[in-house]
CSV table of C-alpha atoms in Angstrom, one decimal:
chain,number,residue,atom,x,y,z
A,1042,UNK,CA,-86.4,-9.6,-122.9
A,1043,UNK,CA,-87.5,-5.9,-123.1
A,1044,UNK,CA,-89.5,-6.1,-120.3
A,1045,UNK,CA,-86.3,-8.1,-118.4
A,1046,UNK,CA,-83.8,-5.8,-119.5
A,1047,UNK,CA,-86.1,-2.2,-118.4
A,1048,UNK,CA,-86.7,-3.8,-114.7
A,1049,UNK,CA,-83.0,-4.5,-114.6
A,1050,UNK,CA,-82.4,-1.0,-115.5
A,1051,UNK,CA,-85.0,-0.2,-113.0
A,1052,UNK,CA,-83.0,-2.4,-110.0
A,1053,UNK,CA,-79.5,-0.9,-111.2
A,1054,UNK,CA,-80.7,2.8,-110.8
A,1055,UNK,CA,-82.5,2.4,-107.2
A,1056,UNK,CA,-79.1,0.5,-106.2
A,1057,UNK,CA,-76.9,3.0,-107.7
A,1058,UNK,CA,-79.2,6.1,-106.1
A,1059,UNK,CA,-78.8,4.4,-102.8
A,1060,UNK,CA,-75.0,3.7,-103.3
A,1061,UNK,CA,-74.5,7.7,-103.9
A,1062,UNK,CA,-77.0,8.5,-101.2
A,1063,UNK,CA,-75.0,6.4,-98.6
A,1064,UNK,CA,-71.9,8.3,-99.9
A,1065,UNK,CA,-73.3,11.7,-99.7
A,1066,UNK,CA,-74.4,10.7,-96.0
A,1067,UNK,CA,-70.7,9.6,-95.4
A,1068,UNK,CA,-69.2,12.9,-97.1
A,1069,UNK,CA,-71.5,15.0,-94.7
A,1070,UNK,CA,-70.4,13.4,-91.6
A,1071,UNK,CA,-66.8,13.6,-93.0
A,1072,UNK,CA,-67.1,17.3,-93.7
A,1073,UNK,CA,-68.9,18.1,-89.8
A,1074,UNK,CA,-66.3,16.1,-88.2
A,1075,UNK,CA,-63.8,18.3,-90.5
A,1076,UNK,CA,-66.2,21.5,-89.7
A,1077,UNK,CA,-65.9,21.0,-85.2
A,1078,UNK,CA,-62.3,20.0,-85.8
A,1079,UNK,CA,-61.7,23.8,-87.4
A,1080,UNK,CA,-64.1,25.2,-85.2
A,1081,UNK,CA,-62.4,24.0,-81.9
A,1082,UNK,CA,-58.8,25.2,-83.4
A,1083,UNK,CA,-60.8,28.7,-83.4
A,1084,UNK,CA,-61.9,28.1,-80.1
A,1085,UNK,CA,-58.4,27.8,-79.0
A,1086,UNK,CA,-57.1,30.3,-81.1
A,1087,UNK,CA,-59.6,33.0,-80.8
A,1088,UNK,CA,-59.3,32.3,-76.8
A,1089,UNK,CA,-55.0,32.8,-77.0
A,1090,UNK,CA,-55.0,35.7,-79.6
A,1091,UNK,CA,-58.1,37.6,-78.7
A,1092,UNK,CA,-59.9,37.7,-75.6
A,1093,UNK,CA,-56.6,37.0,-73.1
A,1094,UNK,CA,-54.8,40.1,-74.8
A,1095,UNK,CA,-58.5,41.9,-74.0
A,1096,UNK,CA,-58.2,41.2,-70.9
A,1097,UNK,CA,-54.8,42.0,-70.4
A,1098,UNK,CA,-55.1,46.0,-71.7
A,1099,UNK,CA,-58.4,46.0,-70.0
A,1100,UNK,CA,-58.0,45.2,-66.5
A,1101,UNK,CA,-56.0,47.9,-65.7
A,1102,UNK,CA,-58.4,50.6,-66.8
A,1103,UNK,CA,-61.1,48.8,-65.2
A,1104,UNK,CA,-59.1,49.3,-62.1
A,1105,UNK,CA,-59.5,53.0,-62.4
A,1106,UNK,CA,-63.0,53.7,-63.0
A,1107,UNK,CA,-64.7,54.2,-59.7
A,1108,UNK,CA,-67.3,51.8,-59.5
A,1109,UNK,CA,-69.9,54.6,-57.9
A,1110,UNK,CA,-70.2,57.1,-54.9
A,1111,UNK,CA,-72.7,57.4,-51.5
A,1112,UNK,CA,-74.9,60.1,-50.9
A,1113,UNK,CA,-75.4,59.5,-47.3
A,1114,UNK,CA,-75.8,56.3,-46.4
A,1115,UNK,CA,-76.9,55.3,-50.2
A,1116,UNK,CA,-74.6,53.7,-52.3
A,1117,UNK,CA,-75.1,54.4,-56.0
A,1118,UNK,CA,-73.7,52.2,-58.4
A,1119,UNK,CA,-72.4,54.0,-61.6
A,1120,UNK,CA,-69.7,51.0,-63.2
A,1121,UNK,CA,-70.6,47.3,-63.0
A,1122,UNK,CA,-70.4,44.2,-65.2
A,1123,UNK,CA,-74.5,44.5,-65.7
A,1124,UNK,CA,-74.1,48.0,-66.5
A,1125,UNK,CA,-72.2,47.6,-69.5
A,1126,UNK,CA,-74.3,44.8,-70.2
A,1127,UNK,CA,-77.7,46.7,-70.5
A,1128,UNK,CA,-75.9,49.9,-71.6
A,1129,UNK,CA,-74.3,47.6,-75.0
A,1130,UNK,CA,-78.0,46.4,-75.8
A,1131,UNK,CA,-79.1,50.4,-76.7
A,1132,UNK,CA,-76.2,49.9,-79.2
A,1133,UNK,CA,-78.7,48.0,-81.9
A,1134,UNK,CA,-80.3,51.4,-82.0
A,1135,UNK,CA,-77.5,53.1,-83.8
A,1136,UNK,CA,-76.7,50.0,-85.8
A,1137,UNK,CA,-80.3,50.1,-87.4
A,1138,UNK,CA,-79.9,53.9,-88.4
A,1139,UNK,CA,-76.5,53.2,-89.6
A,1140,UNK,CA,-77.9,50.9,-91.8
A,1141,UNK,CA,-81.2,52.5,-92.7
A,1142,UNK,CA,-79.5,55.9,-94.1
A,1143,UNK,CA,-76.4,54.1,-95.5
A,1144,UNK,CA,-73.7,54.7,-93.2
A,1145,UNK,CA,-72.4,51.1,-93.4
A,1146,UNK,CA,-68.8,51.6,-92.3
A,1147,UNK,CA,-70.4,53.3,-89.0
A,1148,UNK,CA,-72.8,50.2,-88.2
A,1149,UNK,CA,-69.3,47.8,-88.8
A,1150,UNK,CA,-68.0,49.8,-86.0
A,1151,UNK,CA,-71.1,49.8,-83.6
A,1152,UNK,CA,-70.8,46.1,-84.1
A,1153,UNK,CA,-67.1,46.3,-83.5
A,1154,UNK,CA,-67.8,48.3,-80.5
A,1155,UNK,CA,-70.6,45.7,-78.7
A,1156,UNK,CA,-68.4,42.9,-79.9
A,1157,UNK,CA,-65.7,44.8,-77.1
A,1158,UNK,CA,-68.1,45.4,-74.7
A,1159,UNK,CA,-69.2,42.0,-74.6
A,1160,UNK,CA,-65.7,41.3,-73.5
A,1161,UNK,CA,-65.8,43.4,-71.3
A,1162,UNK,CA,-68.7,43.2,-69.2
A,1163,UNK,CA,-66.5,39.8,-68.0
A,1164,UNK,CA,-64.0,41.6,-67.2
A,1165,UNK,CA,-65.2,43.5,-65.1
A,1166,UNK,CA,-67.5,41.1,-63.5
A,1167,UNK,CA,-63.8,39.5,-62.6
A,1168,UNK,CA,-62.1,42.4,-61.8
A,1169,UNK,CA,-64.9,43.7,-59.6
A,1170,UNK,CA,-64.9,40.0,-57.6
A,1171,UNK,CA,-61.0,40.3,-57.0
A,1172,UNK,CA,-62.0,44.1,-55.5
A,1173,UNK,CA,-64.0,42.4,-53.0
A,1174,UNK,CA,-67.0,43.6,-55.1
A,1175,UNK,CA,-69.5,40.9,-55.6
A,1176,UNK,CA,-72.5,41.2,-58.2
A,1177,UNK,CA,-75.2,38.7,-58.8
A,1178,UNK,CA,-73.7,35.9,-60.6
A,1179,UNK,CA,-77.0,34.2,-61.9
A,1180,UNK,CA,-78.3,37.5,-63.4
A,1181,UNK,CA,-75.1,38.3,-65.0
A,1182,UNK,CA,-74.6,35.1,-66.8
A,1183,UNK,CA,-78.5,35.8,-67.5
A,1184,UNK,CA,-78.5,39.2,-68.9
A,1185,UNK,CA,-75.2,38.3,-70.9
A,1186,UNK,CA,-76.5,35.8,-73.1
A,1187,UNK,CA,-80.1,37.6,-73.3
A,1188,UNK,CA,-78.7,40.9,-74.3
A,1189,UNK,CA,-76.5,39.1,-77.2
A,1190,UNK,CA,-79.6,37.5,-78.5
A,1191,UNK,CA,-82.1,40.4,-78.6
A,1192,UNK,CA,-79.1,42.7,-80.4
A,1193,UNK,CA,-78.1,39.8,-82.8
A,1194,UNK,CA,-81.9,39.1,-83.9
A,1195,UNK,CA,-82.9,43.0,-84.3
A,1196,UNK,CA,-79.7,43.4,-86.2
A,1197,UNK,CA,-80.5,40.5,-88.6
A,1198,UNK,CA,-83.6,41.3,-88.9
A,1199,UNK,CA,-82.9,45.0,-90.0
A,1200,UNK,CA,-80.1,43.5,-92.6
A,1201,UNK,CA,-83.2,41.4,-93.9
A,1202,UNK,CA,-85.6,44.3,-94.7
A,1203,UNK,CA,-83.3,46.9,-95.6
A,1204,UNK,CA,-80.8,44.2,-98.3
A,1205,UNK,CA,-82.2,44.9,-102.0
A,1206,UNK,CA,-82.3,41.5,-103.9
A,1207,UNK,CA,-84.2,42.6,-106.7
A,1208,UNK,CA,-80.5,41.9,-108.7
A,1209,UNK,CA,-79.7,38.7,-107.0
A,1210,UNK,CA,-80.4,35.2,-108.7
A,1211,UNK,CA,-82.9,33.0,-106.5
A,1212,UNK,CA,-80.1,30.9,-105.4
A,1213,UNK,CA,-78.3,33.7,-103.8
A,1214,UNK,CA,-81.5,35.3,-102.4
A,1215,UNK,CA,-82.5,32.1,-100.8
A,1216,UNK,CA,-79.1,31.5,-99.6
A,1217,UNK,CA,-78.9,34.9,-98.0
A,1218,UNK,CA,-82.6,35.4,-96.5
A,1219,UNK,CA,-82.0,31.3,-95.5
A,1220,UNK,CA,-78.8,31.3,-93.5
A,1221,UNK,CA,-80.1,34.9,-91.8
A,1222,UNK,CA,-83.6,33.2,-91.1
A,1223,UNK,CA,-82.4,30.0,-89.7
A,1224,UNK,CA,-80.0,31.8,-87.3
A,1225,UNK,CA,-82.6,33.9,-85.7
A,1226,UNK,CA,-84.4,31.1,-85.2
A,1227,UNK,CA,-81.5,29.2,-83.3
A,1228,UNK,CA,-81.3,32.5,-81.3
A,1229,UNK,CA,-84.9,32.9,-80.4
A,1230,UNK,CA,-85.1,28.9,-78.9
A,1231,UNK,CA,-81.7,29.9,-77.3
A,1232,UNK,CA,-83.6,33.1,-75.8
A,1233,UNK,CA,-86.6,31.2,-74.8
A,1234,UNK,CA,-84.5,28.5,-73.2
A,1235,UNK,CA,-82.1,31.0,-71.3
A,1236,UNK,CA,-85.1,32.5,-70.1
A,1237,UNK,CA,-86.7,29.4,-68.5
A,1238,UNK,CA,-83.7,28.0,-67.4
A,1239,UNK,CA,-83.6,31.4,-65.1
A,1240,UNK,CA,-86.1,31.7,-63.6
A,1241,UNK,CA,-86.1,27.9,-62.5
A,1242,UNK,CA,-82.7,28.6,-60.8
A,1243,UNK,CA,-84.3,32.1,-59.2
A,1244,UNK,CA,-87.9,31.4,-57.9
A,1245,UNK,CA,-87.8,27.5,-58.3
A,1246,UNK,CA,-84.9,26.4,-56.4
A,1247,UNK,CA,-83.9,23.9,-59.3
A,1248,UNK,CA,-80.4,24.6,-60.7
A,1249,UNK,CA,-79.6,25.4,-64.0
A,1250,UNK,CA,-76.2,26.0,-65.6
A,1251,UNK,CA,-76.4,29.4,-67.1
A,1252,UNK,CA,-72.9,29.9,-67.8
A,1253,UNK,CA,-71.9,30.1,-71.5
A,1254,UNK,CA,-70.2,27.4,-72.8
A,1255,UNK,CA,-67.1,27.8,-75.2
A,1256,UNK,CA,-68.9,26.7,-78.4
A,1257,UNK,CA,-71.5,29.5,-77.4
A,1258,UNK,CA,-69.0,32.1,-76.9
A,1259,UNK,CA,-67.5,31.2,-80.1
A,1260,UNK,CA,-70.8,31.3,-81.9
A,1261,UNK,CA,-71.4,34.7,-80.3
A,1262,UNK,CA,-68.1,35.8,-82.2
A,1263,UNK,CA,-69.2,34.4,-85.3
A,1264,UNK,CA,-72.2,35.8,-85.4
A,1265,UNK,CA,-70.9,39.4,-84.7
A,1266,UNK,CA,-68.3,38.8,-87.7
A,1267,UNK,CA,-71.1,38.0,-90.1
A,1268,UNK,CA,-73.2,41.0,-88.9
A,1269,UNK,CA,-69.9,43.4,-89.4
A,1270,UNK,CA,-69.7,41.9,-92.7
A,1271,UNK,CA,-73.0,41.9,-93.8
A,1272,UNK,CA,-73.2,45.7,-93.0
A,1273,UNK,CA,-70.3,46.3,-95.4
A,1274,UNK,CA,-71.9,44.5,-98.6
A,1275,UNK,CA,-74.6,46.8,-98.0
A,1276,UNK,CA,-72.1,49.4,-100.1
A,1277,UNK,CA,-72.8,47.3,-103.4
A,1278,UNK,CA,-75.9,47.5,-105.6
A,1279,UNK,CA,-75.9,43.7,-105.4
A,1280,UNK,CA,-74.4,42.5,-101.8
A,1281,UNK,CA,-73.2,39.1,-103.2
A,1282,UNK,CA,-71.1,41.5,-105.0
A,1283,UNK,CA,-69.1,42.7,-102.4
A,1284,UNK,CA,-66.6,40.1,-101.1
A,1285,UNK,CA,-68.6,40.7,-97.6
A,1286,UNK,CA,-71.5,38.8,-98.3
A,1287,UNK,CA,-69.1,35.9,-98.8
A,1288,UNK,CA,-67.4,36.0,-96.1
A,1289,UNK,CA,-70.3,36.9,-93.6
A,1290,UNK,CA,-72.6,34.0,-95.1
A,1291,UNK,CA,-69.4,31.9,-94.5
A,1292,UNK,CA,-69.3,32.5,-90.6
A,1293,UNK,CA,-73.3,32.2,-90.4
A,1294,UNK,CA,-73.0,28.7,-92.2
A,1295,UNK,CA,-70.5,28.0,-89.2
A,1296,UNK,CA,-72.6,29.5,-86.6
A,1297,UNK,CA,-75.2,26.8,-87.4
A,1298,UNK,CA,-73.5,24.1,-86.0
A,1299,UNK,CA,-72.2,26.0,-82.8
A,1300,UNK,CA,-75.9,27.1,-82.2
A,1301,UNK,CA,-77.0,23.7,-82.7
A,1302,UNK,CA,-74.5,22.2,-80.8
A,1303,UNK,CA,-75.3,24.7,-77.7
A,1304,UNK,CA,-78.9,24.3,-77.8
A,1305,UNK,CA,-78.6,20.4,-78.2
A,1306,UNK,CA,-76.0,20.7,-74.8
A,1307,UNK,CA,-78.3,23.0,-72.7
A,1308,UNK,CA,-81.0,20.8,-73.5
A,1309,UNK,CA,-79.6,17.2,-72.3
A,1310,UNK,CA,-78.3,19.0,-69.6
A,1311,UNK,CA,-82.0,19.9,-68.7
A,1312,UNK,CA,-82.9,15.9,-69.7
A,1313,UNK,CA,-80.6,14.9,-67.5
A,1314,UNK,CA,-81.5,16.5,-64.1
A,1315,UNK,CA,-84.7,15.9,-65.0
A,1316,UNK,CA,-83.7,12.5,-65.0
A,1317,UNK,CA,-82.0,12.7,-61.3
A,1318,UNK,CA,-84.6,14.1,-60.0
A,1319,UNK,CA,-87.1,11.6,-61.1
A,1320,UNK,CA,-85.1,9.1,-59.9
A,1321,UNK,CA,-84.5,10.3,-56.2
A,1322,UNK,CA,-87.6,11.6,-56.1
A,1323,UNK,CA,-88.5,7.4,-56.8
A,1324,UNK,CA,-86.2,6.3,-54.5
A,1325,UNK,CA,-87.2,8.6,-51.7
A,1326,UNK,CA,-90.9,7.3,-52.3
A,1327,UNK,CA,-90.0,3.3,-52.2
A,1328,UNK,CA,-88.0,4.6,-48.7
A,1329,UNK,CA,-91.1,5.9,-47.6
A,1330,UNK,CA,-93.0,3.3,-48.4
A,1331,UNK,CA,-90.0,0.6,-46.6
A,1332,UNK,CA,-91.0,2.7,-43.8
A,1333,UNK,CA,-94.4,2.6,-44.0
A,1334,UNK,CA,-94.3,-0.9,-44.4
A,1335,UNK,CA,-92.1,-1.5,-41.2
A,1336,UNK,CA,-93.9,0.5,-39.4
A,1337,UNK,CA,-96.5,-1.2,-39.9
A,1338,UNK,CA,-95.1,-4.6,-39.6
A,1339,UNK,CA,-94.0,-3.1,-36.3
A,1340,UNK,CA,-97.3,-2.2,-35.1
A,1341,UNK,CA,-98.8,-5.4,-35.7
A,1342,UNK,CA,-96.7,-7.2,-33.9
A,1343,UNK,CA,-96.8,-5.1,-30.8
A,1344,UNK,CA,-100.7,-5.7,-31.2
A,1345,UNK,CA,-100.0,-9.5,-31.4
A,1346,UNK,CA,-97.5,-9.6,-28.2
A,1347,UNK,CA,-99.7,-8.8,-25.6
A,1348,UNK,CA,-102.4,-12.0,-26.8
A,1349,UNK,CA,-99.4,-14.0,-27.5
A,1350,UNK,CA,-97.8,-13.3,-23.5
A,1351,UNK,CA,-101.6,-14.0,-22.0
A,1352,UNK,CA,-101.7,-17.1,-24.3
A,1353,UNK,CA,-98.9,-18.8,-23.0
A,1354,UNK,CA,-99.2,-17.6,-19.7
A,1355,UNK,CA,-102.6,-19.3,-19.6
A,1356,UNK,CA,-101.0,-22.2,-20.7
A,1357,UNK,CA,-97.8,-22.3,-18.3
A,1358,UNK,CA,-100.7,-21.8,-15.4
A,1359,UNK,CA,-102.2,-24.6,-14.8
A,1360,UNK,CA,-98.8,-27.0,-15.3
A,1361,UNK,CA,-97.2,-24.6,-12.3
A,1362,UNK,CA,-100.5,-24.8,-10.2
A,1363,UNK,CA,-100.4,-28.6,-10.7
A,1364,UNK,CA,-97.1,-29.2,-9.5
A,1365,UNK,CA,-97.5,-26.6,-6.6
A,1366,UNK,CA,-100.2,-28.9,-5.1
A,1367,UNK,CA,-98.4,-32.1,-5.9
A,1368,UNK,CA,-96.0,-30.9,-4.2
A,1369,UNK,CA,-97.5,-29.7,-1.6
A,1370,UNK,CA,-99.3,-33.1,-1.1
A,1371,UNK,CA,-96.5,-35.1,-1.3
A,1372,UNK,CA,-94.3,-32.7,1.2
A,1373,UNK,CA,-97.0,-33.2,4.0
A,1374,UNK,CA,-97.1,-37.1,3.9
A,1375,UNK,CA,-93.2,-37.5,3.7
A,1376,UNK,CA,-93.3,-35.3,6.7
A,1377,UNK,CA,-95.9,-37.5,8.3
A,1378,UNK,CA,-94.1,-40.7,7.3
A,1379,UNK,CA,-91.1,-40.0,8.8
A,1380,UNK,CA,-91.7,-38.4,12.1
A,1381,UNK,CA,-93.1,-41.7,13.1
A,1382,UNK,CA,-89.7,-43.5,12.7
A,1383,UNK,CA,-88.1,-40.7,14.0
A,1384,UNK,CA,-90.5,-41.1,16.6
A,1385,UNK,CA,-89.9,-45.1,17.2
A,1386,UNK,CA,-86.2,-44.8,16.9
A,1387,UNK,CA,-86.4,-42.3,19.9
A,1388,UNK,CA,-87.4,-44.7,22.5
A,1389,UNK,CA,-84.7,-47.3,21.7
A,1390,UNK,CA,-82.3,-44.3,21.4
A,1391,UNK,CA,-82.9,-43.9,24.8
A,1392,UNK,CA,-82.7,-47.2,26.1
A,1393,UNK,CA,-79.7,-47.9,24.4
């Protein structure tokens, strides 16, 4: 009975362990499908309350600022949307020395200040087109996304070496160095992808959609509010102490998904023109090979005509020569036959 009763303890505990790991499962999916419903009301909000009012005090400036001059006949080119793109990379430089000699209020404002000029590089790009002033489009969305990813990465990175968790418990050490480590991971597969999917669309001739989609911009934004934070909790002896390391791990935990979710899109996007092309390039190569196969079939029975029109010419031949002469033999006694009578009658013709 002992051994009966410990096997059906045995049997209970794998069914109840697979019971609560079913539920945990369920709660997951629960909370992400709680998580992307938040994160598109962000989307929405962020797009309404942030970046249209951006755009609205900006565009007038942008209007003023003389895009370059000419010296001669060469046009040099002082204000464009890939200007301020490469000019708000050389920002990380003054983050890092922010950080590295404690002037942590300064490096929230450098990232304040790329955060801006990430808006506004689009901006301009826009404002710039409706000038009549046109930029190349495929390096732009290009150096965009490129520039976000090496400034993001160096700025983790430096938040990594320079944080002091010699008083943090391992739970909020791993936490911290885990979240920061798993997004620069996201951002370097981003990076490498970005990078490919370039120069496929500039010296391959295969298209690639290098726009930014709205869960990347939003992950952009996220991952600039965690960075401002991060810099702030930086102030206290133990960061986790400082209400910033909250809140910044909080917007890295939700970066997560949106960097998933973007590399996961660009990704089947890839798979599937991969997939089209596979299949017209199959398609083109069975049409080539109906071809070849008619032309062939075509061929062969040109060969095969001229035998077949000798064939039955040599057999219509002899039938036609055959009825020639019988008819030739029987036209000449018919003639002979009758010219006699004709002949006879003649005589009595005459007499009569």
């Amino acid at each position: 009975s002992g051994v009966v009763l410990a096997r059906f303890h045995s049997v209970a505990l794998i069914i109840a362990s697979i019971t609560m790991l079913g539920f945990v499962v369920n709660a997951m999916f629960f909370a992400l499908a709680l998580i992307e419903k938040f994160l598109f009301v962000l989307v929405q909000i962020y797009d309404r309350f942030v970046y249209t009012p951006i755009q609205w005090l900006s565009t007038p400036f942008v209007k003023l600022v003389p895009r370059g001059f000419k010296i001669a006949s060469i046009e040099i080119t002082l204000f464009s949307a890939n200007i301020v793109t490469y000019s708000r990379t050389f920002l990380v430089i003054p983050i890092a020395y922010c950080l590295k000699f404690g002037f942590f209020v300064q490096a929230f404002w450098c990232v304040l200040l790329h955060d801006y000029l990430d808006h506004l590089d689009g901006i301009v790009a826009k404002t710039h087109k409706a000038m009549g002033y046109q930029d190349d489009p495929l390096l732009g969305c290009f150096m965009d996304a490129f520039c976000d990813k090496v400034v993001n990465v160096f700025c983790f990175w430096t938040i990594l070496v320079l944080t002091d968790f010699s008083l943090m418990t391992h739970w909020q050490a791993a936490l911290f160095v885990g979240i920061v480590a798993l997004i620069i991971a996201y951002e370097i597969a981003l990076g490498v992808v970005r990078v490919q999917d370039y120069y496929e669309s500039a010296y391959s001739g295969t298209a690639r959609n290098l726009a930014a989609s709205m869960e990347g911009k939003l992950k952009e934004k996220l991952e600039s509010m965690g960075i401002m934070f991060l810099c702030l909790c930086q102030q206290a002896a133990n960061p986790w102490d400082h209400w910033g390391a909250t809140a910044g791990v909080t917007c890295l935990l939700l970066t997560v998904r949106l960097a998933h979710a973007s590399l996961a899109h660009k990704l089947a996007g890839r798979m599937a023109k991969k997939g089209a092309g596979a299949g017209d390039g199959a398609g083109a190569g069975a049409g080539a090979g109906a071809g070849a196969g008619a032309g062939a079939g075509a061929g062969a029975g040109a060969a095969a005509s001229p035998m077949a029109a000798s064939r039955k010419a040599a057999a219509r031949t002899p039938r036609s020569t055959k009825r020639a002469g019988h008819d030739q033999a029987s036209a000449v006694p018919r003639g002979r036959s009758k010219s006699p009578a004709r002949s006879s009658k003649s005589p009595a013709r005459a007499k009569k």
